[in-house]
Amino acid sequence: MAAALLAGYLPGLWAGRSGQTGLGQQLAAYYGRAEQFSAWGPLCLDQLAAAFLQLFFVLLCGFFAAGPVLLGLFFAAKGLFWGFCAANILQQNGAAGLLLYWVWAYLPALCLFFLCLWLAGYAAQLSGGLFQSVFGGGAPRGQLHAAARRLGVRFGVALLCAGLLSVVLSALGAFAARWVG
């Protein structure tokens, strides 16, 4: 799954290398404004919402027989977006803008990526069991129930960790925005 992220990141860098696309310029302008990140509360809620949606998507992929394919596409799209943003921010705002983007957006997203990657391993186990049940004559008795229970518990732990990370990293981002702005 991490290879899928890198497989998307490099084309994203290539697509955004000119910095001349309208979407890239809008993203660079958004991530270049300190006032977007100076309020701790909205920033924390945005990070919590993003974490919930991404972790929930990974959870749902576990209950689909072709879940690993969807997870690979998800991580590749995430890498494509990260690379596109980074290249455009570097072109528009320079190295200082890229550093601020890293603190405001990339560091929380990277922490969330590791949580999603951890959860994706358990989702892939459950998905593999479902695939075996559908196409291979059935999974061993009790395997699917145990894998679903493990995935559910890991999802709760990942949500708790994402919440704690959102609180800490949004405070760091708000502090950096006030320091810059």
PDB file of C-alpha atoms in Angstrom:
ATOM      1  CA  MET A   1       0.000   0.000   0.000  1.00  0.00           C
ATOM      2  CA  ALA A   2       2.887   2.361   0.694  1.00  0.00           C
ATOM      3  CA  ALA A   3       4.199   1.547  -2.768  1.00  0.00           C
ATOM      4  CA  ALA A   4       0.844   2.659  -4.177  1.00  0.00           C
ATOM      5  CA  LEU A   5       1.280   5.993  -2.394  1.00  0.00           C
ATOM      6  CA  LEU A   6       4.712   6.450  -3.934  1.00  0.00           C
ATOM      7  CA  ALA A   7       3.390   5.332  -7.308  1.00  0.00           C
ATOM      8  CA  GLY A   8       0.894   8.180  -7.110  1.00  0.00           C
ATOM      9  CA  TYR A   9       3.248  10.745  -5.563  1.00  0.00           C
ATOM     10  CA  LEU A  10       5.763  10.811  -8.402  1.00  0.00           C
ATOM     11  CA  PRO A  11       3.178  11.425 -11.169  1.00  0.00           C
ATOM     12  CA  GLY A  12       1.652  14.092  -8.923  1.00  0.00           C
ATOM     13  CA  LEU A  13       4.991  15.865  -8.728  1.00  0.00           C
ATOM     14  CA  TRP A  14       5.331  15.603 -12.491  1.00  0.00           C
ATOM     15  CA  ALA A  15       1.789  16.910 -13.099  1.00  0.00           C
ATOM     16  CA  GLY A  16       2.292  19.910 -10.844  1.00  0.00           C
ATOM     17  CA  ARG A  17       5.864  20.764 -11.764  1.00  0.00           C
ATOM     18  CA  SER A  18       4.920  23.745 -13.925  1.00  0.00           C
ATOM     19  CA  GLY A  19       2.690  25.384 -11.323  1.00  0.00           C
ATOM     20  CA  GLN A  20       0.544  26.791 -14.133  1.00  0.00           C
ATOM     21  CA  THR A  21      -2.681  24.804 -13.701  1.00  0.00           C
ATOM     22  CA  GLY A  22      -5.687  26.603 -12.263  1.00  0.00           C
ATOM     23  CA  LEU A  23      -6.311  23.955  -9.629  1.00  0.00           C
ATOM     24  CA  GLY A  24      -2.671  23.967  -8.599  1.00  0.00           C
ATOM     25  CA  GLN A  25      -2.660  27.743  -8.237  1.00  0.00           C
ATOM     26  CA  GLN A  26      -5.811  27.604  -6.108  1.00  0.00           C
ATOM     27  CA  LEU A  27      -4.311  24.921  -3.876  1.00  0.00           C
ATOM     28  CA  ALA A  28      -1.082  26.894  -3.508  1.00  0.00           C
ATOM     29  CA  ALA A  29      -3.051  30.029  -2.604  1.00  0.00           C
ATOM     30  CA  TYR A  30      -5.150  28.119  -0.058  1.00  0.00           C
ATOM     31  CA  TYR A  31      -2.206  26.464   1.657  1.00  0.00           C
ATOM     32  CA  GLY A  32      -0.192  29.684   1.505  1.00  0.00           C
ATOM     33  CA  ARG A  33      -2.576  31.728   3.671  1.00  0.00           C
ATOM     34  CA  ALA A  34      -1.808  31.564   7.367  1.00  0.00           C
ATOM     35  CA  GLU A  35      -5.293  32.723   8.376  1.00  0.00           C
ATOM     36  CA  GLN A  36      -6.706  29.423   7.084  1.00  0.00           C
ATOM     37  CA  PHE A  37      -4.815  27.605   9.817  1.00  0.00           C
ATOM     38  CA  SER A  38      -4.651  30.127  12.675  1.00  0.00           C
ATOM     39  CA  ALA A  39      -7.841  29.066  14.512  1.00  0.00           C
ATOM     40  CA  TRP A  40      -7.286  25.884  16.501  1.00  0.00           C
ATOM     41  CA  GLY A  41     -10.934  24.768  16.762  1.00  0.00           C
ATOM     42  CA  PRO A  42     -11.903  24.685  13.075  1.00  0.00           C
ATOM     43  CA  LEU A  43      -8.522  23.230  12.143  1.00  0.00           C
ATOM     44  CA  CYS A  44      -8.934  20.430  14.687  1.00  0.00           C
ATOM     45  CA  LEU A  45     -12.477  19.686  13.503  1.00  0.00           C
ATOM     46  CA  ASP A  46     -11.329  19.613   9.867  1.00  0.00           C
ATOM     47  CA  GLN A  47      -8.584  17.146  10.729  1.00  0.00           C
ATOM     48  CA  LEU A  48     -10.987  15.002  12.762  1.00  0.00           C
ATOM     49  CA  ALA A  49     -13.494  14.895   9.900  1.00  0.00           C
ATOM     50  CA  ALA A  50     -10.795  13.985   7.381  1.00  0.00           C
ATOM     51  CA  ALA A  51      -9.475  11.271   9.684  1.00  0.00           C
ATOM     52  CA  PHE A  52     -12.913   9.778  10.249  1.00  0.00           C
ATOM     53  CA  LEU A  53     -13.771   9.692   6.549  1.00  0.00           C
ATOM     54  CA  GLN A  54     -10.482   8.117   5.517  1.00  0.00           C
ATOM     55  CA  LEU A  55     -10.443   5.547   8.312  1.00  0.00           C
ATOM     56  CA  PHE A  56     -14.081   4.689   7.635  1.00  0.00           C
ATOM     57  CA  PHE A  57     -13.284   4.153   3.948  1.00  0.00           C
ATOM     58  CA  VAL A  58     -10.480   1.764   4.918  1.00  0.00           C
ATOM     59  CA  LEU A  59     -12.893  -0.041   7.255  1.00  0.00           C
ATOM     60  CA  LEU A  60     -15.464  -0.404   4.474  1.00  0.00           C
ATOM     61  CA  CYS A  61     -12.824  -1.780   2.102  1.00  0.00           C
ATOM     62  CA  GLY A  62     -12.326  -4.600   4.580  1.00  0.00           C
ATOM     63  CA  PHE A  63     -15.909  -5.734   4.015  1.00  0.00           C
ATOM     64  CA  PHE A  64     -15.523  -5.928   0.244  1.00  0.00           C
ATOM     65  CA  ALA A  65     -13.995  -8.896  -1.563  1.00  0.00           C
ATOM     66  CA  ALA A  66     -11.948  -6.614  -3.831  1.00  0.00           C
ATOM     67  CA  GLY A  67     -10.961  -4.337  -0.940  1.00  0.00           C
ATOM     68  CA  PRO A  68      -7.189  -4.436  -1.500  1.00  0.00           C
ATOM     69  CA  VAL A  69      -7.683  -3.115  -5.031  1.00  0.00           C
ATOM     70  CA  LEU A  70      -9.720  -0.190  -3.697  1.00  0.00           C
ATOM     71  CA  LEU A  71      -7.161   0.421  -0.961  1.00  0.00           C
ATOM     72  CA  GLY A  72      -4.366   0.523  -3.523  1.00  0.00           C
ATOM     73  CA  LEU A  73      -6.317   3.023  -5.624  1.00  0.00           C
ATOM     74  CA  PHE A  74      -7.068   5.092  -2.518  1.00  0.00           C
ATOM     75  CA  PHE A  75      -3.419   5.313  -1.502  1.00  0.00           C
ATOM     76  CA  ALA A  76      -2.318   6.039  -5.083  1.00  0.00           C
ATOM     77  CA  ALA A  77      -4.858   8.880  -5.359  1.00  0.00           C
ATOM     78  CA  LYS A  78      -3.698  10.229  -2.011  1.00  0.00           C
ATOM     79  CA  GLY A  79      -0.093  10.198  -3.216  1.00  0.00           C
ATOM     80  CA  LEU A  80      -1.083  11.861  -6.485  1.00  0.00           C
ATOM     81  CA  PHE A  81      -2.783  14.690  -4.597  1.00  0.00           C
ATOM     82  CA  TRP A  82       0.143  15.129  -2.178  1.00  0.00           C
ATOM     83  CA  GLY A  83       2.649  15.302  -5.012  1.00  0.00           C
ATOM     84  CA  PHE A  84       0.510  17.708  -7.017  1.00  0.00           C
ATOM     85  CA  CYS A  85       0.064  20.007  -4.001  1.00  0.00           C
ATOM     86  CA  ALA A  86       3.739  19.929  -3.056  1.00  0.00           C
ATOM     87  CA  ALA A  87       4.935  20.733  -6.578  1.00  0.00           C
ATOM     88  CA  ASN A  88       2.493  23.608  -7.001  1.00  0.00           C
ATOM     89  CA  ILE A  89       3.228  25.070  -3.574  1.00  0.00           C
ATOM     90  CA  LEU A  90       6.947  24.925  -4.273  1.00  0.00           C
ATOM     91  CA  GLN A  91       6.435  26.706  -7.612  1.00  0.00           C
ATOM     92  CA  GLN A  92       4.123  29.397  -6.217  1.00  0.00           C
ATOM     93  CA  ASN A  93       5.393  29.974  -2.659  1.00  0.00           C
ATOM     94  CA  GLY A  94       8.956  28.670  -2.650  1.00  0.00           C
ATOM     95  CA  ALA A  95      10.661  26.579  -0.003  1.00  0.00           C
ATOM     96  CA  ALA A  96       9.195  28.605   2.890  1.00  0.00           C
ATOM     97  CA  GLY A  97       5.678  27.929   1.619  1.00  0.00           C
ATOM     98  CA  LEU A  98       6.476  24.255   1.253  1.00  0.00           C
ATOM     99  CA  LEU A  99       7.725  24.120   4.850  1.00  0.00           C
ATOM    100  CA  LEU A 100       4.547  25.751   6.118  1.00  0.00           C
ATOM    101  CA  TYR A 101       2.441  23.378   4.014  1.00  0.00           C
ATOM    102  CA  TRP A 102       4.335  20.520   5.573  1.00  0.00           C
ATOM    103  CA  VAL A 103       3.532  21.712   9.111  1.00  0.00           C
ATOM    104  CA  TRP A 104      -0.083  22.712   8.407  1.00  0.00           C
ATOM    105  CA  ALA A 105      -1.295  19.937   6.174  1.00  0.00           C
ATOM    106  CA  TYR A 106       1.289  17.308   5.296  1.00  0.00           C
ATOM    107  CA  LEU A 107       2.398  16.306   8.810  1.00  0.00           C
ATOM    108  CA  PRO A 108      -1.179  15.565   9.984  1.00  0.00           C
ATOM    109  CA  ALA A 109      -1.908  13.789   6.695  1.00  0.00           C
ATOM    110  CA  LEU A 110       1.259  11.723   7.010  1.00  0.00           C
ATOM    111  CA  CYS A 111       0.334  10.640  10.543  1.00  0.00           C
ATOM    112  CA  LEU A 112      -3.133   9.749   9.289  1.00  0.00           C
ATOM    113  CA  PHE A 113      -1.556   7.832   6.403  1.00  0.00           C
ATOM    114  CA  PHE A 114       0.329   5.620   8.856  1.00  0.00           C
ATOM    115  CA  LEU A 115      -2.883   4.977  10.794  1.00  0.00           C
ATOM    116  CA  CYS A 116      -4.703   4.140   7.550  1.00  0.00           C
ATOM    117  CA  LEU A 117      -1.854   1.882   6.488  1.00  0.00           C
ATOM    118  CA  TRP A 118      -1.972   0.044   9.823  1.00  0.00           C
ATOM    119  CA  LEU A 119      -5.737  -0.378   9.572  1.00  0.00           C
ATOM    120  CA  ALA A 120      -5.479  -1.391   5.902  1.00  0.00           C
ATOM    121  CA  GLY A 121      -3.462  -4.457   6.891  1.00  0.00           C
ATOM    122  CA  TYR A 122      -6.365  -5.755   8.976  1.00  0.00           C
ATOM    123  CA  ALA A 123      -8.886  -4.703   6.329  1.00  0.00           C
ATOM    124  CA  ALA A 124      -6.918  -6.682   3.739  1.00  0.00           C
ATOM    125  CA  GLN A 125      -7.013  -9.780   5.981  1.00  0.00           C
ATOM    126  CA  LEU A 126     -10.786  -9.605   6.252  1.00  0.00           C
ATOM    127  CA  SER A 127     -11.131  -8.823   2.569  1.00  0.00           C
ATOM    128  CA  GLY A 128      -8.924 -11.797   1.710  1.00  0.00           C
ATOM    129  CA  GLY A 129     -11.138 -14.050   3.805  1.00  0.00           C
ATOM    130  CA  LEU A 130     -14.212 -12.728   2.028  1.00  0.00           C
ATOM    131  CA  PHE A 131     -12.546 -13.259  -1.337  1.00  0.00           C
ATOM    132  CA  GLN A 132     -11.713 -16.819  -0.326  1.00  0.00           C
ATOM    133  CA  SER A 133     -15.322 -17.373   0.774  1.00  0.00           C
ATOM    134  CA  VAL A 134     -16.728 -16.076  -2.486  1.00  0.00           C
ATOM    135  CA  PHE A 135     -14.270 -17.535  -4.983  1.00  0.00           C
ATOM    136  CA  GLY A 136     -12.287 -20.223  -3.181  1.00  0.00           C
ATOM    137  CA  GLY A 137     -14.826 -22.441  -1.517  1.00  0.00           C
ATOM    138  CA  GLY A 138     -14.951 -20.755   1.884  1.00  0.00           C
ATOM    139  CA  ALA A 139     -12.712 -19.430   4.597  1.00  0.00           C
ATOM    140  CA  PRO A 140     -11.838 -21.577   7.623  1.00  0.00           C
ATOM    141  CA  ARG A 141     -14.529 -21.663  10.270  1.00  0.00           C
ATOM    142  CA  GLY A 142     -14.538 -18.583  12.498  1.00  0.00           C
ATOM    143  CA  GLN A 143     -11.880 -16.750  10.501  1.00  0.00           C
ATOM    144  CA  LEU A 144     -14.201 -14.078   9.112  1.00  0.00           C
ATOM    145  CA  HIS A 145     -15.846 -13.349  12.451  1.00  0.00           C
ATOM    146  CA  ALA A 146     -12.485 -13.020  14.193  1.00  0.00           C
ATOM    147  CA  ALA A 147     -11.070 -10.854  11.403  1.00  0.00           C
ATOM    148  CA  ALA A 148     -14.143  -8.587  11.493  1.00  0.00           C
ATOM    149  CA  ARG A 149     -13.853  -8.236  15.266  1.00  0.00           C
ATOM    150  CA  ARG A 150     -10.130  -7.427  15.020  1.00  0.00           C
ATOM    151  CA  LEU A 151     -10.809  -4.850  12.321  1.00  0.00           C
ATOM    152  CA  GLY A 152     -13.564  -3.231  14.397  1.00  0.00           C
ATOM    153  CA  VAL A 153     -11.353  -2.964  17.472  1.00  0.00           C
ATOM    154  CA  ARG A 154      -8.452  -1.599  15.418  1.00  0.00           C
ATOM    155  CA  PHE A 155     -10.820   0.931  13.833  1.00  0.00           C
ATOM    156  CA  GLY A 156     -11.784   2.217  17.286  1.00  0.00           C
ATOM    157  CA  VAL A 157      -8.138   2.450  18.335  1.00  0.00           C
ATOM    158  CA  ALA A 158      -7.256   4.222  15.081  1.00  0.00           C
ATOM    159  CA  LEU A 159     -10.074   6.739  15.644  1.00  0.00           C
ATOM    160  CA  LEU A 160      -8.832   7.415  19.161  1.00  0.00           C
ATOM    161  CA  CYS A 161      -5.253   7.882  17.944  1.00  0.00           C
ATOM    162  CA  ALA A 162      -6.448  10.101  15.092  1.00  0.00           C
ATOM    163  CA  GLY A 163      -8.369  12.235  17.566  1.00  0.00           C
ATOM    164  CA  LEU A 164      -5.338  12.680  19.784  1.00  0.00           C
ATOM    165  CA  LEU A 165      -3.118  13.435  16.805  1.00  0.00           C
ATOM    166  CA  SER A 166      -5.650  15.946  15.487  1.00  0.00           C
ATOM    167  CA  VAL A 167      -5.678  17.830  18.782  1.00  0.00           C
ATOM    168  CA  VAL A 168      -1.888  17.967  19.040  1.00  0.00           C
ATOM    169  CA  LEU A 169      -1.094  18.631  15.381  1.00  0.00           C
ATOM    170  CA  SER A 170      -3.809  21.251  14.933  1.00  0.00           C
ATOM    171  CA  ALA A 171      -2.398  23.083  17.966  1.00  0.00           C
ATOM    172  CA  LEU A 172       1.042  22.909  16.348  1.00  0.00           C
ATOM    173  CA  GLY A 173      -0.380  24.176  13.055  1.00  0.00           C
ATOM    174  CA  ALA A 174      -2.259  27.033  14.744  1.00  0.00           C
ATOM    175  CA  PHE A 175       0.893  28.009  16.631  1.00  0.00           C
ATOM    176  CA  ALA A 176       2.904  28.002  13.398  1.00  0.00           C
ATOM    177  CA  ALA A 177       0.210  30.068  11.644  1.00  0.00           C
ATOM    178  CA  ARG A 178       0.270  32.687  14.398  1.00  0.00           C
ATOM    179  CA  TRP A 179       4.048  32.726  14.353  1.00  0.00           C
ATOM    180  CA  VAL A 180       4.124  33.272  10.584  1.00  0.00           C
ATOM    181  CA  GLY A 181       1.093  35.570  10.322  1.00  0.00           C
TER     182      GLY A 181
END
